[in-house]
GROMACS .gro file of C-alpha atoms in nm:
model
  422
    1UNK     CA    1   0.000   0.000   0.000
    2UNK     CA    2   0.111   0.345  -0.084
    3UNK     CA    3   0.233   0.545   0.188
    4UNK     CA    4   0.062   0.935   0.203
    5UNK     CA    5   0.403   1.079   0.137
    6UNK     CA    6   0.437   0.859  -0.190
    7UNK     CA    7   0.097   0.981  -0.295
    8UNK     CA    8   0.176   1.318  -0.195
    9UNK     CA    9   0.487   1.315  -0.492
   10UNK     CA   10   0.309   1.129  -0.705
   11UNK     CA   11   0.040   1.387  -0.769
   12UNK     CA   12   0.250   1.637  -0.724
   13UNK     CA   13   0.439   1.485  -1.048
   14UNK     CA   14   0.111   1.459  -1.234
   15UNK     CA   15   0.037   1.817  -1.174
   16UNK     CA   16   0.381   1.925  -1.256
   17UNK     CA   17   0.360   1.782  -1.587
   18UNK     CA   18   0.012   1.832  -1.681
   19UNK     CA   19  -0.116   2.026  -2.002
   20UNK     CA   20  -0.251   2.336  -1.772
   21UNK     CA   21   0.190   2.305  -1.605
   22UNK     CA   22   0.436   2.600  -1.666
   23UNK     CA   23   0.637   2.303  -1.765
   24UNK     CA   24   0.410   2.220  -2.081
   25UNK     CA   25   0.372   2.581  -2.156
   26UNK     CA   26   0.726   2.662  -2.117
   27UNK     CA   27   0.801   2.432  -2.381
   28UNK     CA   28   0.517   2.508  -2.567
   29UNK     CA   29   0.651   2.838  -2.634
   30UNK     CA   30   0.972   2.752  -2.682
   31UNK     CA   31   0.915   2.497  -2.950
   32UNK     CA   32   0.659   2.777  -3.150
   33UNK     CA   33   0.908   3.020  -3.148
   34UNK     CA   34   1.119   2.807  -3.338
   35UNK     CA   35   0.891   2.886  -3.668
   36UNK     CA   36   0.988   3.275  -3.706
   37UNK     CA   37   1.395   3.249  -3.770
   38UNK     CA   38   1.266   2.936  -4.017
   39UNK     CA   39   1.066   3.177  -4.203
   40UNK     CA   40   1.329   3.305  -4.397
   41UNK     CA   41   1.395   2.910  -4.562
   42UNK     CA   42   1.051   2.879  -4.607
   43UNK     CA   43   0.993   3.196  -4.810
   44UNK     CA   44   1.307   3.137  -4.990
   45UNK     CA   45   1.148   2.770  -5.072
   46UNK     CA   46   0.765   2.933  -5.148
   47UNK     CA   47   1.033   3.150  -5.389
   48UNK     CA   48   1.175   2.878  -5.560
   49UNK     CA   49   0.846   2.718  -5.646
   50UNK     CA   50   0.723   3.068  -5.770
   51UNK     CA   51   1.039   3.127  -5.968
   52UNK     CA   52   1.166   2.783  -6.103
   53UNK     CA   53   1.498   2.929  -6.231
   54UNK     CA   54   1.637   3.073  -5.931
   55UNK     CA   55   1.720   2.742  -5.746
   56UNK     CA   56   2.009   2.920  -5.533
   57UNK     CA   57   1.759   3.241  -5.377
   58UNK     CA   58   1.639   2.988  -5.048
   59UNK     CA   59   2.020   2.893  -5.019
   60UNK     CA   60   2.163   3.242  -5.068
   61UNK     CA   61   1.878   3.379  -4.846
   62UNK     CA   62   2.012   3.147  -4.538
   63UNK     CA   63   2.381   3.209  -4.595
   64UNK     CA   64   2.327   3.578  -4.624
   65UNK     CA   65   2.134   3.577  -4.275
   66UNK     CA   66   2.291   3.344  -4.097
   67UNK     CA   67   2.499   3.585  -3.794
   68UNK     CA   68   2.139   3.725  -3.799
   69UNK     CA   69   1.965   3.366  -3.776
   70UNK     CA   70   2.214   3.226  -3.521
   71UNK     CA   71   2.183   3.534  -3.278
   72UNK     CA   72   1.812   3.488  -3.291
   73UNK     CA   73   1.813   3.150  -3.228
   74UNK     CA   74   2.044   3.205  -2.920
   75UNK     CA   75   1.854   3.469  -2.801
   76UNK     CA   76   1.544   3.211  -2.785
   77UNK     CA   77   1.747   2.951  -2.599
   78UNK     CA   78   1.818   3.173  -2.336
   79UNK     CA   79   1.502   3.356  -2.305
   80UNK     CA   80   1.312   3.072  -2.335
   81UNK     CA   81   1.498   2.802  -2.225
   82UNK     CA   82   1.785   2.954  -2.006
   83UNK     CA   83   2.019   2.734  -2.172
   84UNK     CA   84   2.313   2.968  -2.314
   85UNK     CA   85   2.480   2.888  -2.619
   86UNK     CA   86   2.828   3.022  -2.599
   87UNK     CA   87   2.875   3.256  -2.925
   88UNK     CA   88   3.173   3.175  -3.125
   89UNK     CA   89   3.503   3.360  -3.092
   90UNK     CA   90   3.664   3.496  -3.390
   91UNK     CA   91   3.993   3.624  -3.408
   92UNK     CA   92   3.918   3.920  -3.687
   93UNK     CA   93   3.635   4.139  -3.765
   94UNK     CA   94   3.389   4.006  -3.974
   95UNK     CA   95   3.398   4.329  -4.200
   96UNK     CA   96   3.717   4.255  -4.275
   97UNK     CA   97   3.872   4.059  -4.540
   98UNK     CA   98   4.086   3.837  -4.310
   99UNK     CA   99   3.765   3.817  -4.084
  100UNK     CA  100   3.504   3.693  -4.393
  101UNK     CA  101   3.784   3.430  -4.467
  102UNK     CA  102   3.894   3.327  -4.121
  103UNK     CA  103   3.436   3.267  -4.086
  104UNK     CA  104   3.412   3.062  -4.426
  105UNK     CA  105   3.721   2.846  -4.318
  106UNK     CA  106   3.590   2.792  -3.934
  107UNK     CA  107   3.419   2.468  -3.925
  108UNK     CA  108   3.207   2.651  -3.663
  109UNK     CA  109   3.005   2.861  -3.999
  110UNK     CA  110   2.945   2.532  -4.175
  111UNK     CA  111   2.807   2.366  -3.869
  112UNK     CA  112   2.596   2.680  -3.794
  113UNK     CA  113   2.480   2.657  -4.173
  114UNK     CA  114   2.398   2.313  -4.121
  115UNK     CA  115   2.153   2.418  -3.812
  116UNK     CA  116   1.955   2.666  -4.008
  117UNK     CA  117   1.939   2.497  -4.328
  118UNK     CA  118   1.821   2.140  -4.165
  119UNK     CA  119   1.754   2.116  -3.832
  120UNK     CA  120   1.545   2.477  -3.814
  121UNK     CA  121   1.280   2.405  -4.094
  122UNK     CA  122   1.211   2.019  -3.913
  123UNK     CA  123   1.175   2.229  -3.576
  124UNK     CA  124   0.939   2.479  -3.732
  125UNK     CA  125   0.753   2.181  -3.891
  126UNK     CA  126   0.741   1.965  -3.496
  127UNK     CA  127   0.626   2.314  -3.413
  128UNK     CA  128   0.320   2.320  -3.637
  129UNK     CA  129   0.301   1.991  -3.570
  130UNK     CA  130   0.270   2.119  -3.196
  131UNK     CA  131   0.014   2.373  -3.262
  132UNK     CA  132  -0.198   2.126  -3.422
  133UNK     CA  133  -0.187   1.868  -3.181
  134UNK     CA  134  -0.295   2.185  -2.922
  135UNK     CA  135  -0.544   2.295  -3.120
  136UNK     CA  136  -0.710   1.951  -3.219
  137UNK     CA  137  -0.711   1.858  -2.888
  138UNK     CA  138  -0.885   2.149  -2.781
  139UNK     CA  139  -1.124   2.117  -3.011
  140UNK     CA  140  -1.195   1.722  -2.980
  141UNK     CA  141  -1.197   1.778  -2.588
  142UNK     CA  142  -1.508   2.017  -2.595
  143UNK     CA  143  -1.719   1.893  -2.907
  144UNK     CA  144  -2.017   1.832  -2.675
  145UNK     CA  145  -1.993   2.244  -2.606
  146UNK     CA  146  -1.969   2.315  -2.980
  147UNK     CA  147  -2.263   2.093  -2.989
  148UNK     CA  148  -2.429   2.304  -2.777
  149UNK     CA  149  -2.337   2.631  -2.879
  150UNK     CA  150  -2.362   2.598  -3.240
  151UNK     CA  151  -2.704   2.629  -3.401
  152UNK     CA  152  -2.831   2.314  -3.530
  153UNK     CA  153  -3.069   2.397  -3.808
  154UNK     CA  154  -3.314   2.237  -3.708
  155UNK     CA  155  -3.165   1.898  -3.791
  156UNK     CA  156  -3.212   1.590  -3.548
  157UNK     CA  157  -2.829   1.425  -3.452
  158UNK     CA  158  -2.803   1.083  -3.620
  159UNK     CA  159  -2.828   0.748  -3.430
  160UNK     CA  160  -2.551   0.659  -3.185
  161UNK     CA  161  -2.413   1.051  -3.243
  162UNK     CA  162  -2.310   1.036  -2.879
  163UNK     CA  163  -2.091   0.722  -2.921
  164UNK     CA  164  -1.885   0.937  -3.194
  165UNK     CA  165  -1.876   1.245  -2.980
  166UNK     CA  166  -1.751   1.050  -2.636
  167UNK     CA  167  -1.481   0.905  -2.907
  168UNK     CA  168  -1.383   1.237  -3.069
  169UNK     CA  169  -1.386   1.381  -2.693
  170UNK     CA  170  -1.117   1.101  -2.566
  171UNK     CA  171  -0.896   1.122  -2.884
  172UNK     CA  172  -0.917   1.512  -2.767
  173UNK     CA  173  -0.835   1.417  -2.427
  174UNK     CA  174  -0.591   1.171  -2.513
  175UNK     CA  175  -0.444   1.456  -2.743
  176UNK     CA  176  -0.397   1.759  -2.461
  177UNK     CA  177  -0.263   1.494  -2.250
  178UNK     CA  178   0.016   1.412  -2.525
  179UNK     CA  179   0.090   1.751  -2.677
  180UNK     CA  180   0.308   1.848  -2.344
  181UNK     CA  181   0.529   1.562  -2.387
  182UNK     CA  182   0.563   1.613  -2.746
  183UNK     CA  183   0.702   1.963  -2.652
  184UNK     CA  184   0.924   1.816  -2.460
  185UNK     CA  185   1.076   1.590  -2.688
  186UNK     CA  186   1.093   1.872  -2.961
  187UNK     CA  187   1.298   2.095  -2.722
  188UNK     CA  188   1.532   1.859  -2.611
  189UNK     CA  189   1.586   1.771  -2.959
  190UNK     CA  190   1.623   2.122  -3.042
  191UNK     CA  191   1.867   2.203  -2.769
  192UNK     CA  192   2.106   1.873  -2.816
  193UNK     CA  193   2.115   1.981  -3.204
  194UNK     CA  194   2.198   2.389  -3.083
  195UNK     CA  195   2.442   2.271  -2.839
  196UNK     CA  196   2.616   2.079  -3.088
  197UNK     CA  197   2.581   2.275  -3.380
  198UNK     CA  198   2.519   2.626  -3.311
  199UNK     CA  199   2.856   2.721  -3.047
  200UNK     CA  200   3.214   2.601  -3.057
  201UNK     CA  201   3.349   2.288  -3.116
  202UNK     CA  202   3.384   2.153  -2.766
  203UNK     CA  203   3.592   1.862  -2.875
  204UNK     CA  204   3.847   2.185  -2.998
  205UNK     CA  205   3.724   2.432  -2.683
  206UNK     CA  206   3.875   2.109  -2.433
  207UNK     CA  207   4.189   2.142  -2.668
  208UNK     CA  208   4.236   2.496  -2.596
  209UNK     CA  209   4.204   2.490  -2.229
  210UNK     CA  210   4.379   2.211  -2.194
  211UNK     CA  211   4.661   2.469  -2.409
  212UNK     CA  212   4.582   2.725  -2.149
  213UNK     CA  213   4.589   2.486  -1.841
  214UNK     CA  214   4.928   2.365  -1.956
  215UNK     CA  215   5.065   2.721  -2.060
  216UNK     CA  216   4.925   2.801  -1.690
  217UNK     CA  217   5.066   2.501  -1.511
  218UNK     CA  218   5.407   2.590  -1.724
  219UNK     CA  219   5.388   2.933  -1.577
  220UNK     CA  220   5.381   2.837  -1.250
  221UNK     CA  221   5.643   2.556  -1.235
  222UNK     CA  222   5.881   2.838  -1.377
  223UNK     CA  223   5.760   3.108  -1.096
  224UNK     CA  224   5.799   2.842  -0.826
  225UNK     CA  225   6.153   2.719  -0.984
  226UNK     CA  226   6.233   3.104  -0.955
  227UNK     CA  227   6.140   3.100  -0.606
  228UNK     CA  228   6.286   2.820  -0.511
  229UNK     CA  229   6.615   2.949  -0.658
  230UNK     CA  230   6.595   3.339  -0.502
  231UNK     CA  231   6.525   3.132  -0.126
  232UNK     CA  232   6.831   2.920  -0.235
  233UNK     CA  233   7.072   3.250  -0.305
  234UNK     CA  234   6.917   3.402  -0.024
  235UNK     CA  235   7.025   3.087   0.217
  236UNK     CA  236   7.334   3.079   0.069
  237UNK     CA  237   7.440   3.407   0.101
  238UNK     CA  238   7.264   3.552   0.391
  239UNK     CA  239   7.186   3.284   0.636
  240UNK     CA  240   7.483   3.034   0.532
  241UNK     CA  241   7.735   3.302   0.568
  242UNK     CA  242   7.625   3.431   0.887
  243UNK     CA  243   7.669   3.042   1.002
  244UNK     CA  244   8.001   3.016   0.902
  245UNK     CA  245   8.103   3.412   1.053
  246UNK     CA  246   7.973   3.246   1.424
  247UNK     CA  247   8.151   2.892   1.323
  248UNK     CA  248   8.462   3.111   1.259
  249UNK     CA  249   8.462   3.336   1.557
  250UNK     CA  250   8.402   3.064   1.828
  251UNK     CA  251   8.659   2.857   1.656
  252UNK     CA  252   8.904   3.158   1.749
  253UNK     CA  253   8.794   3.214   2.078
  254UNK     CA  254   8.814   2.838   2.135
  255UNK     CA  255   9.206   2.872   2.039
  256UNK     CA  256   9.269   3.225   2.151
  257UNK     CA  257   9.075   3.198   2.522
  258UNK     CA  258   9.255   2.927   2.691
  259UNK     CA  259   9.256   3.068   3.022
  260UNK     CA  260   8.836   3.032   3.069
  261UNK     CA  261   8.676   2.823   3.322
  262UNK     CA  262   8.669   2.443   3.220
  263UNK     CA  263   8.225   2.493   3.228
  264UNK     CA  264   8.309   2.805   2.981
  265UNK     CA  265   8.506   2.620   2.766
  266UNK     CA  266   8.287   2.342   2.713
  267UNK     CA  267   7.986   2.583   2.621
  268UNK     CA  268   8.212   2.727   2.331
  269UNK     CA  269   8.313   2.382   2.194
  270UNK     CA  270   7.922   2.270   2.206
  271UNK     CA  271   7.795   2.588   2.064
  272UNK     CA  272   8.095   2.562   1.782
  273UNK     CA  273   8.021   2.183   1.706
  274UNK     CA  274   7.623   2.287   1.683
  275UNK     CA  275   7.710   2.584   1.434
  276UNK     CA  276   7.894   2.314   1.224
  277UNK     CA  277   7.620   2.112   1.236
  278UNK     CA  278   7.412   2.365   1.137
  279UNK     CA  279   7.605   2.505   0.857
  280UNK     CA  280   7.581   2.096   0.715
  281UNK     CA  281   7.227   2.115   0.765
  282UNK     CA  282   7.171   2.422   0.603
  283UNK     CA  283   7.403   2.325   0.300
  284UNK     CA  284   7.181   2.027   0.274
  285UNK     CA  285   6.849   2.189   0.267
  286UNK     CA  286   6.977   2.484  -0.004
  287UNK     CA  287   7.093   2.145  -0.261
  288UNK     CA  288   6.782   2.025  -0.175
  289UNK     CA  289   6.607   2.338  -0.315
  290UNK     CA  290   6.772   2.441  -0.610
  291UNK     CA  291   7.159   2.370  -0.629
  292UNK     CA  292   7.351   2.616  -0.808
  293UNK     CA  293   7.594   2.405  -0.966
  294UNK     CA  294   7.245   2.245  -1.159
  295UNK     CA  295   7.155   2.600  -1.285
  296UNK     CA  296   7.561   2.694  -1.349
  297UNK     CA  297   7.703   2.365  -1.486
  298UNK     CA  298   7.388   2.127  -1.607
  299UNK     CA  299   7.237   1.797  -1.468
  300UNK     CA  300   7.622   1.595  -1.511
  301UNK     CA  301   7.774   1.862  -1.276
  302UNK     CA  302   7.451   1.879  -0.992
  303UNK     CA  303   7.428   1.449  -1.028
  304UNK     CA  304   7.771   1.389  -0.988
  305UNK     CA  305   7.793   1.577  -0.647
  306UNK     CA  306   7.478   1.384  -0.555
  307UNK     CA  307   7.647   0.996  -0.657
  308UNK     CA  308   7.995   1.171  -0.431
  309UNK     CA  309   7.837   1.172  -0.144
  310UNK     CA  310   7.603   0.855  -0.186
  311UNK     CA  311   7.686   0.626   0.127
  312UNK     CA  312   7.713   0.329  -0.158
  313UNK     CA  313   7.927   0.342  -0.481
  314UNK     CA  314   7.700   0.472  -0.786
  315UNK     CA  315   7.798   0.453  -1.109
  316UNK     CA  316   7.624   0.762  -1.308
  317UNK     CA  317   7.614   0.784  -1.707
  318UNK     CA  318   7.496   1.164  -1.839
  319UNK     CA  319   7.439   1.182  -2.186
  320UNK     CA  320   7.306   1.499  -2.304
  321UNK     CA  321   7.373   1.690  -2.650
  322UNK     CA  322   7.175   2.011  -2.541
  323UNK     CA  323   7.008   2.074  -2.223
  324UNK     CA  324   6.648   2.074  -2.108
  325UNK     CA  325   6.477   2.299  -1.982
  326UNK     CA  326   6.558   2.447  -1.625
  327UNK     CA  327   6.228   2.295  -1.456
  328UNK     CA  328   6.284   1.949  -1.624
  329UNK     CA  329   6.649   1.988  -1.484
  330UNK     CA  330   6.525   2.102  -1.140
  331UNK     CA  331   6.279   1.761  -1.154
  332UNK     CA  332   6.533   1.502  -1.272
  333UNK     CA  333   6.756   1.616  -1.007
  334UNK     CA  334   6.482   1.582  -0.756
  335UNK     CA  335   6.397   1.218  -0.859
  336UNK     CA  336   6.745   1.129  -0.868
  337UNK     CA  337   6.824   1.269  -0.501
  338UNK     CA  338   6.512   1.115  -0.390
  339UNK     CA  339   6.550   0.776  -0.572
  340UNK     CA  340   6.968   0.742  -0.406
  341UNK     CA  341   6.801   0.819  -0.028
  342UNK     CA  342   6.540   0.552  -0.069
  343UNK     CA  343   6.795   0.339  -0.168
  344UNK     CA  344   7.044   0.432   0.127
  345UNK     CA  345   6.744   0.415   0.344
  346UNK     CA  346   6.582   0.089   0.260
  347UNK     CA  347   6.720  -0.136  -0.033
  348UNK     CA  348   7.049  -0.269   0.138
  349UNK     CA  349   7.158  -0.230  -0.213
  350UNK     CA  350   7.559  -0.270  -0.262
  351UNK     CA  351   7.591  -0.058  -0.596
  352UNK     CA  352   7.369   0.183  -0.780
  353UNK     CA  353   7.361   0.338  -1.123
  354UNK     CA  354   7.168   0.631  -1.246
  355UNK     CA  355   7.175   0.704  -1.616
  356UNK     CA  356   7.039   0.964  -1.782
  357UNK     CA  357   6.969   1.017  -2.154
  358UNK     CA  358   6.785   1.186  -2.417
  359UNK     CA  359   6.547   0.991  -2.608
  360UNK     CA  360   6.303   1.119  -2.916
  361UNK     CA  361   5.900   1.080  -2.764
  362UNK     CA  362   5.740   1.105  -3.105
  363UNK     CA  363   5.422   1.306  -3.063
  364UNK     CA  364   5.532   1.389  -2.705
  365UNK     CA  365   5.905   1.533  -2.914
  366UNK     CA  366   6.184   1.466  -2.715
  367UNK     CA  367   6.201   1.329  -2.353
  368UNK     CA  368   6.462   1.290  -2.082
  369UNK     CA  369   6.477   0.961  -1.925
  370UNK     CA  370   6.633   0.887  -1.600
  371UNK     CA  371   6.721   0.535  -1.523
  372UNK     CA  372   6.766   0.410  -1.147
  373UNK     CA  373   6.903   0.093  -1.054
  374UNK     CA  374   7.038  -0.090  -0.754
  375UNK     CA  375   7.085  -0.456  -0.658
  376UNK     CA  376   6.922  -0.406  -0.311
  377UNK     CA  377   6.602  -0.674  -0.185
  378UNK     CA  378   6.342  -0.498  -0.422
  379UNK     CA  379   6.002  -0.505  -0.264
  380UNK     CA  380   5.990  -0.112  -0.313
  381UNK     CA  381   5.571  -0.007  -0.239
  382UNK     CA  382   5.449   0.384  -0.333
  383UNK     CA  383   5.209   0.293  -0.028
  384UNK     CA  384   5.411   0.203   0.196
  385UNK     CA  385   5.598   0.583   0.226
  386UNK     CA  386   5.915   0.526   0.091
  387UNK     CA  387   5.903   0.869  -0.045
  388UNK     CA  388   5.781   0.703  -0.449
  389UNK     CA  389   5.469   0.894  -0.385
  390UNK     CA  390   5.609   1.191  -0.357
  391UNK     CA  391   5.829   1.100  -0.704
  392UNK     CA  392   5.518   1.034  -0.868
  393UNK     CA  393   5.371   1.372  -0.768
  394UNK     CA  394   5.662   1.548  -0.841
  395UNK     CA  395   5.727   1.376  -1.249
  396UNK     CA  396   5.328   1.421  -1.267
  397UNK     CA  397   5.353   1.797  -1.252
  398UNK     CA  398   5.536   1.805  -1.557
  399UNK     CA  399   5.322   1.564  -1.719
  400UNK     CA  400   5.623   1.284  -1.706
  401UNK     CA  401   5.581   0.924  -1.690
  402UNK     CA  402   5.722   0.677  -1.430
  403UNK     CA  403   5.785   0.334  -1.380
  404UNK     CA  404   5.899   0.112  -1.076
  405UNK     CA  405   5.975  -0.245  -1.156
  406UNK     CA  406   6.119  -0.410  -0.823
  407UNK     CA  407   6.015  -0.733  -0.715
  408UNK     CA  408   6.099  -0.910  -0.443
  409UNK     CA  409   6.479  -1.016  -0.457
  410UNK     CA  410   6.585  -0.707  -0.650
  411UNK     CA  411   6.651  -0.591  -0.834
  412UNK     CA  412   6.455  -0.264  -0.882
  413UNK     CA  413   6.461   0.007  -1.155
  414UNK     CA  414   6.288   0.318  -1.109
  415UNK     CA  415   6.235   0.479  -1.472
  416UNK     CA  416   6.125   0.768  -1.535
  417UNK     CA  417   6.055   1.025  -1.833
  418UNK     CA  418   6.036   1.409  -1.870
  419UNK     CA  419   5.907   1.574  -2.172
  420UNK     CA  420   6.218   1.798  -2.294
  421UNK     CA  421   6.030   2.096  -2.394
  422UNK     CA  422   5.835   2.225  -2.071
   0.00000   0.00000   0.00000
């Protein structure tokens, strides 16, 4: 048994969609209004009948009006409708030379041309079609009232005349009840065909902001490479230096000031071991940003400090004829620092080697590929936060590839590929 609640949205739903709804007269209207920008095709047509020997007059007709016909038919989307149908962007005037041939080139004019010229006249026709149905419905529903209302003449109704009225009264009925839906299908039809037809090319539109989004992305790799570069000058010049100037004077006054307190002395050795310590750490974190042998000497200079002071021997192969650009650099040198630590950390590896080439991507033009490779267990998991996720984040933001073959045993090769030209 029906709850009240399910009754309640069930005639609610009737209601909504009834004949008398704003939903059936909304698209009522809409679907009429579709016969006014067809009139031009049909006149141009009731022309070519008239005049048999000017076959082109409908077709030059359309082609002449068709900015005119496709900002009409816009305008009734979103009036009518409120579905908007982005406009489409030209690069020139259309009063220009340069603009007239950039429009009959566009695919965008031919598709428009293809809206007014087909798919207008068979809305225009669903729309008298529409009407019609409205109107014959109306009509059908209330013979009984023009039975009454209309004078008779005197003559008596044939036998069983109330049989064919209760008939033509449910095929009126039966009528209202389907013209709603009928406007429905009409505009939806209408609006898939404007959508695809009248605006851009969305297939192309996706292609240009994915353009933009990588021109964007591009921008902003380069402004945080920049950054990360100006903090790595500014470490090294200010902070760093002001680390070794301390290192440097307590190293003096742990020479020069013999004659202090035993407690005293041991304060200056522990503060002069900590600003040691802290000068390592520092020099550490500014390689870790942006080394300035990478942006000075290339990838074969920056890597080759990196394999020195690997706690395992690593034998690294550079070979690059020109060199990529400075965030590709910044990234390989990243994977490559990250890729030795995880081995130091967790492969028990007893060699390494790290090669890094140039190799032509087709489509993709040429890509750097970085080659990791150590004889350690294997095993190696992205989940299981031996820093790979954070490799796999930092190749994706420059749309590069990687690969991590290492099965248990070892031995595991971390591969990974950089398009060239960001």
């Amino acid at each position: 048994m029906a709850t009240p609640g399910a009754l309640r949205r069930t005639y609610t739903w009737i209601a909504s969609h009834a004949p008398w709804s704003a939903w059936a007269w909304r698209n009522t209207a809409f679907a009429t209004a579709a016969i006014p920008p067809a009139l031009p095709l049909l006149l141009g047509a009731a022309a070519l009948v008239a005049l048999p020997g000017h076959t082109a007059l409908p077709l030059l007709l359309v082609l002449a009006l068709r900015p005119l016909l496709t900002l009409l038919q816009r305008s009734r989307f979103r009036t009518l409708l409120g579905l908007d149908v982005p406009p489409v962007v030209h690069e020139h005037r259309w009063a220009t030379v340069r603009g007239l041939t950039e429009r009959l080139r566009s695919e965008s004019t031919w598709r428009q041309y293809g809206y007014h010229l087909l798919v207008s006249p068979l809305a225009a026709a669903g729309a008298a079609a529409l009407v019609l149905t409205w109107a014959g419905g109306a009509a059908a529903a209330s013979v009984y009232g023009w039975y009454w209302v209309l004078p008779s003449d005197g003559e008596l109704p044939s036998p069983g005349w109330t049989a064919q009225y209760d008939a033509i009264t449910g095929l009126g009925v039966l009528a209202l009840l389907a013209a709603p839906w009928l406007a429905a299908a009409l505009t939806r039809i209408d609006a898939t065909a404007a959508a695809a037809l009248l605006g851009p090319n969305r297939a192309r539109e996706l292609e240009r902001r994915v353009e933009d989004l990588a021109e964007s992305r591009a921008g902003v790799l380069d402004a945080a490479d920049l950054e990360r570069r100006r903090i790595e000058r500014d470490l090294h010049d200010g902070a760093q230096q002001r680390l070794v100037s301390l290192a440097m004077n307590l190293g003096i006054a742990r020479a020069t000031l013999t004659d202090l307190p035993p407690e005293a002395r041991a304060v200056i050795d522990e503060a002069h071991r900590e600003a040691k310590e802290a000068i390592e750490e520092l020099g550490n974190l500014v390689r870790g940003l942006h080394p300035a042998v990478l942006e000075d000497r290339g990838l074969d200079a920056a890597l080759s400090g990196i394999a020195a002071r690997a706690p395992l021997p690593v034998e690294l192969t550079v070979d690059l004829a020109r060199r990529p650009g400075s965030t590709v650099e910044a990234v390989a040198y990243f994977v490559v620092s990250e890729a030795l630590a995880n081995v130091a950390k967790h492969a028990r590896a007893q060699r390494c080697s790290v090669h890094v080439g140039r190799v032509a991507g087709g489509r993709r033009g040429d890509l750097l590929r970085v080659v990791v490779t150590d004889d350690g267990v294997g095993g190696a998991d992205p989940a299981g936060g031996t820093g790979l996720t954070g490799l796999r984040k930092r190749v994706g933001s420059v749309d590069g590839t990687i690969l991590i073959n290492s099965p248990l045993g070892g031995p595991t090769t971390v591969t990974v590929e950089l398009p060239c030209g960001l």
